[in-house]
mmCIF file of C-alpha atoms in Angstrom:
data_model
loop_
_atom_site.group_PDB
_atom_site.id
_atom_site.type_symbol
_atom_site.label_atom_id
_atom_site.label_comp_id
_atom_site.label_asym_id
_atom_site.label_seq_id
_atom_site.Cartn_x
_atom_site.Cartn_y
_atom_site.Cartn_z
ATOM 1 C CA UNK A 17 110.899 132.023 99.347
ATOM 2 C CA UNK A 18 113.440 129.867 97.117
ATOM 3 C CA UNK A 19 112.762 129.031 94.064
ATOM 4 C CA UNK A 20 112.799 124.983 95.328
ATOM 5 C CA UNK A 21 110.530 126.314 97.876
ATOM 6 C CA UNK A 22 107.519 127.356 95.695
ATOM 7 C CA UNK A 23 107.672 124.346 94.046
ATOM 8 C CA UNK A 24 107.682 121.972 97.067
ATOM 9 C CA UNK A 25 104.643 124.059 97.802
ATOM 10 C CA UNK A 26 102.746 123.994 94.889
ATOM 11 C CA UNK A 27 103.249 120.053 94.833
ATOM 12 C CA UNK A 28 102.076 120.445 98.608
ATOM 13 C CA UNK A 29 98.948 122.432 98.019
ATOM 14 C CA UNK A 30 98.120 120.217 94.311
ATOM 15 C CA UNK A 31 98.648 116.914 96.237
ATOM 16 C CA UNK A 32 96.213 118.522 98.933
ATOM 17 C CA UNK A 33 93.554 119.528 96.158
ATOM 18 C CA UNK A 34 93.475 116.397 94.433
ATOM 19 C CA UNK A 35 92.633 114.276 97.441
ATOM 20 C CA UNK A 36 90.311 116.587 98.680
ATOM 21 C CA UNK A 37 87.985 117.303 95.918
ATOM 22 C CA UNK A 38 89.833 114.534 92.915
ATOM 23 C CA UNK A 39 91.051 117.962 90.469
ATOM 24 C CA UNK A 40 93.843 116.800 88.582
ATOM 25 C CA UNK A 41 97.163 117.258 90.355
ATOM 26 C CA UNK A 42 98.752 118.322 87.087
ATOM 27 C CA UNK A 43 96.058 121.051 86.464
ATOM 28 C CA UNK A 44 96.566 122.754 89.795
ATOM 29 C CA UNK A 45 100.124 122.589 89.991
ATOM 30 C CA UNK A 46 100.465 123.986 85.904
ATOM 31 C CA UNK A 47 98.390 126.615 86.756
ATOM 32 C CA UNK A 48 100.104 127.596 89.733
ATOM 33 C CA UNK A 49 103.893 127.216 88.759
ATOM 34 C CA UNK A 50 102.677 128.965 85.895
ATOM 35 C CA UNK A 51 103.448 132.257 88.090
ATOM 36 C CA UNK A 52 106.798 131.377 89.003
ATOM 37 C CA UNK A 53 108.070 130.234 85.289
ATOM 38 C CA UNK A 54 107.080 130.179 82.233
ATOM 39 C CA UNK A 55 105.025 127.195 80.956
ATOM 40 C CA UNK A 56 107.490 124.679 79.032
ATOM 41 C CA UNK A 57 109.385 124.841 82.314
ATOM 42 C CA UNK A 58 106.356 123.979 84.847
ATOM 43 C CA UNK A 59 104.875 121.680 82.135
ATOM 44 C CA UNK A 60 108.640 119.558 82.465
ATOM 45 C CA UNK A 61 108.614 119.450 85.914
ATOM 46 C CA UNK A 62 105.314 117.560 86.190
ATOM 47 C CA UNK A 63 106.408 114.823 84.028
ATOM 48 C CA UNK A 64 107.962 112.474 86.606
ATOM 49 C CA UNK A 65 105.100 113.378 89.127
ATOM 50 C CA UNK A 66 101.849 112.732 87.026
ATOM 51 C CA UNK A 67 103.836 109.554 85.669
ATOM 52 C CA UNK A 68 104.370 108.069 89.128
ATOM 53 C CA UNK A 69 100.914 108.823 90.431
ATOM 54 C CA UNK A 70 99.241 107.561 86.858
ATOM 55 C CA UNK A 71 101.223 104.222 86.994
ATOM 56 C CA UNK A 72 100.304 104.103 90.654
ATOM 57 C CA UNK A 73 96.495 104.508 89.688
ATOM 58 C CA UNK A 74 96.769 101.916 86.962
ATOM 59 C CA UNK A 75 98.514 99.189 88.600
ATOM 60 C CA UNK A 76 96.607 99.573 91.940
ATOM 61 C CA UNK A 77 93.380 98.869 90.321
ATOM 62 C CA UNK A 78 94.962 95.352 89.543
ATOM 63 C CA UNK A 79 93.210 95.107 85.947
ATOM 64 C CA UNK A 80 96.202 96.204 83.860
ATOM 65 C CA UNK A 81 95.605 94.146 80.805
ATOM 66 C CA UNK A 82 91.341 94.400 81.146
ATOM 67 C CA UNK A 83 92.072 98.185 80.749
ATOM 68 C CA UNK A 84 94.961 97.717 77.650
ATOM 69 C CA UNK A 85 92.168 95.507 75.782
ATOM 70 C CA UNK A 86 89.941 98.115 76.106
ATOM 71 C CA UNK A 87 92.167 101.398 75.623
ATOM 72 C CA UNK A 88 94.527 100.111 72.975
ATOM 73 C CA UNK A 89 93.630 102.349 70.449
ATOM 74 C CA UNK A 90 93.353 105.586 72.615
ATOM 75 C CA UNK A 91 97.006 105.016 73.390
ATOM 76 C CA UNK A 92 97.868 104.104 69.816
ATOM 77 C CA UNK A 93 96.004 107.547 69.288
ATOM 78 C CA UNK A 94 98.233 109.208 72.134
ATOM 79 C CA UNK A 95 101.512 107.735 70.098
ATOM 80 C CA UNK A 96 100.276 108.759 66.933
ATOM 81 C CA UNK A 97 99.566 112.214 68.058
ATOM 82 C CA UNK A 98 102.845 112.707 69.697
ATOM 83 C CA UNK A 99 105.006 112.009 66.785
ATOM 84 C CA UNK A 100 102.735 112.583 63.915
ATOM 85 C CA UNK A 101 101.121 115.914 65.080
ATOM 86 C CA UNK A 102 99.421 118.930 62.790
ATOM 87 C CA UNK A 103 98.676 120.392 65.548
ATOM 88 C CA UNK A 104 99.830 123.867 67.149
ATOM 89 C CA UNK A 105 101.328 123.102 71.014
ATOM 90 C CA UNK A 106 102.729 125.171 73.702
ATOM 91 C CA UNK A 107 106.109 124.024 72.934
ATOM 92 C CA UNK A 108 105.766 125.871 69.431
ATOM 93 C CA UNK A 109 104.065 128.921 71.012
ATOM 94 C CA UNK A 110 106.223 132.143 71.612
ATOM 95 C CA UNK A 111 105.260 134.721 74.202
ATOM 96 C CA UNK A 112 101.749 135.508 75.448
ATOM 97 C CA UNK A 113 100.008 132.779 73.404
ATOM 98 C CA UNK A 114 101.093 129.618 75.238
ATOM 99 C CA UNK A 115 99.923 131.555 78.535
ATOM 100 C CA UNK A 116 96.390 132.528 76.911
ATOM 101 C CA UNK A 117 95.969 129.031 75.979
ATOM 102 C CA UNK A 118 97.057 126.970 79.097
ATOM 103 C CA UNK A 119 94.965 129.744 80.871
ATOM 104 C CA UNK A 120 91.978 129.189 79.032
ATOM 105 C CA UNK A 121 92.170 125.805 78.985
ATOM 106 C CA UNK A 122 92.438 125.781 82.763
ATOM 107 C CA UNK A 123 89.252 127.817 83.053
ATOM 108 C CA UNK A 124 87.394 125.581 80.870
ATOM 109 C CA UNK A 125 88.132 122.502 82.664
ATOM 110 C CA UNK A 126 87.456 124.335 86.152
ATOM 111 C CA UNK A 127 84.004 125.872 84.545
ATOM 112 C CA UNK A 128 83.909 121.921 83.476
ATOM 113 C CA UNK A 129 84.056 120.509 86.789
ATOM 114 C CA UNK A 130 81.650 123.072 88.041
ATOM 115 C CA UNK A 131 78.795 123.018 86.089
ATOM 116 C CA UNK A 132 78.994 119.184 84.892
ATOM 117 C CA UNK A 133 76.763 117.183 87.275
ATOM 118 C CA UNK A 134 76.381 113.960 85.101
ATOM 119 C CA UNK A 135 78.767 113.138 82.207
ATOM 120 C CA UNK A 136 77.437 111.418 79.406
ATOM 121 C CA UNK A 137 77.356 108.167 78.946
ATOM 122 C CA UNK A 138 79.753 107.434 75.206
ATOM 123 C CA UNK A 139 80.433 103.889 75.798
ATOM 124 C CA UNK A 140 78.828 103.317 72.155
ATOM 125 C CA UNK A 141 80.983 105.523 70.607
ATOM 126 C CA UNK A 142 84.342 104.605 71.986
ATOM 127 C CA UNK A 143 85.279 102.535 69.401
ATOM 128 C CA UNK A 144 85.616 105.446 66.805
ATOM 129 C CA UNK A 145 86.294 108.300 69.515
ATOM 130 C CA UNK A 146 89.022 106.498 71.159
ATOM 131 C CA UNK A 147 91.769 106.786 68.467
ATOM 132 C CA UNK A 148 90.537 110.451 68.040
ATOM 133 C CA UNK A 149 90.981 111.655 71.466
ATOM 134 C CA UNK A 150 93.843 109.362 71.764
ATOM 135 C CA UNK A 151 95.440 111.838 68.931
ATOM 136 C CA UNK A 152 93.735 114.956 69.904
ATOM 137 C CA UNK A 153 95.459 114.321 73.226
ATOM 138 C CA UNK A 154 98.956 113.270 72.308
ATOM 139 C CA UNK A 155 98.987 116.182 69.795
ATOM 140 C CA UNK A 156 98.187 118.618 72.614
ATOM 141 C CA UNK A 157 100.567 117.668 74.718
ATOM 142 C CA UNK A 158 103.917 117.586 72.613
#
């Protein structure tokens, strides 16, 4: 099977999983693509599909400015975390440490999805939690 065929099969399979059970396309794709390539290469391949699906979902809802007004501090935290991060990232990792980190995160994500039935309602903490979560998310994806 050629390299391109592997990539196509992974994205088709990840898309089917996303449609059936709602598990994120990037999480499934990342886990499967790292079988054939480095985590850095796999993450690079996910940029365009992730952006397209996220923008599609945002505009399909039809309330873009409502979301922007609510989550502006989260978005600002993502930008700040992406630009000025003190956290180690996958691109700074060498050897097996990035693969171990990625595998651990995917396992935790899967276990969380399987074990947690009701997500806690954190609305009362949203004002101060949004920029913190945004920063960590931005710093971790650089």
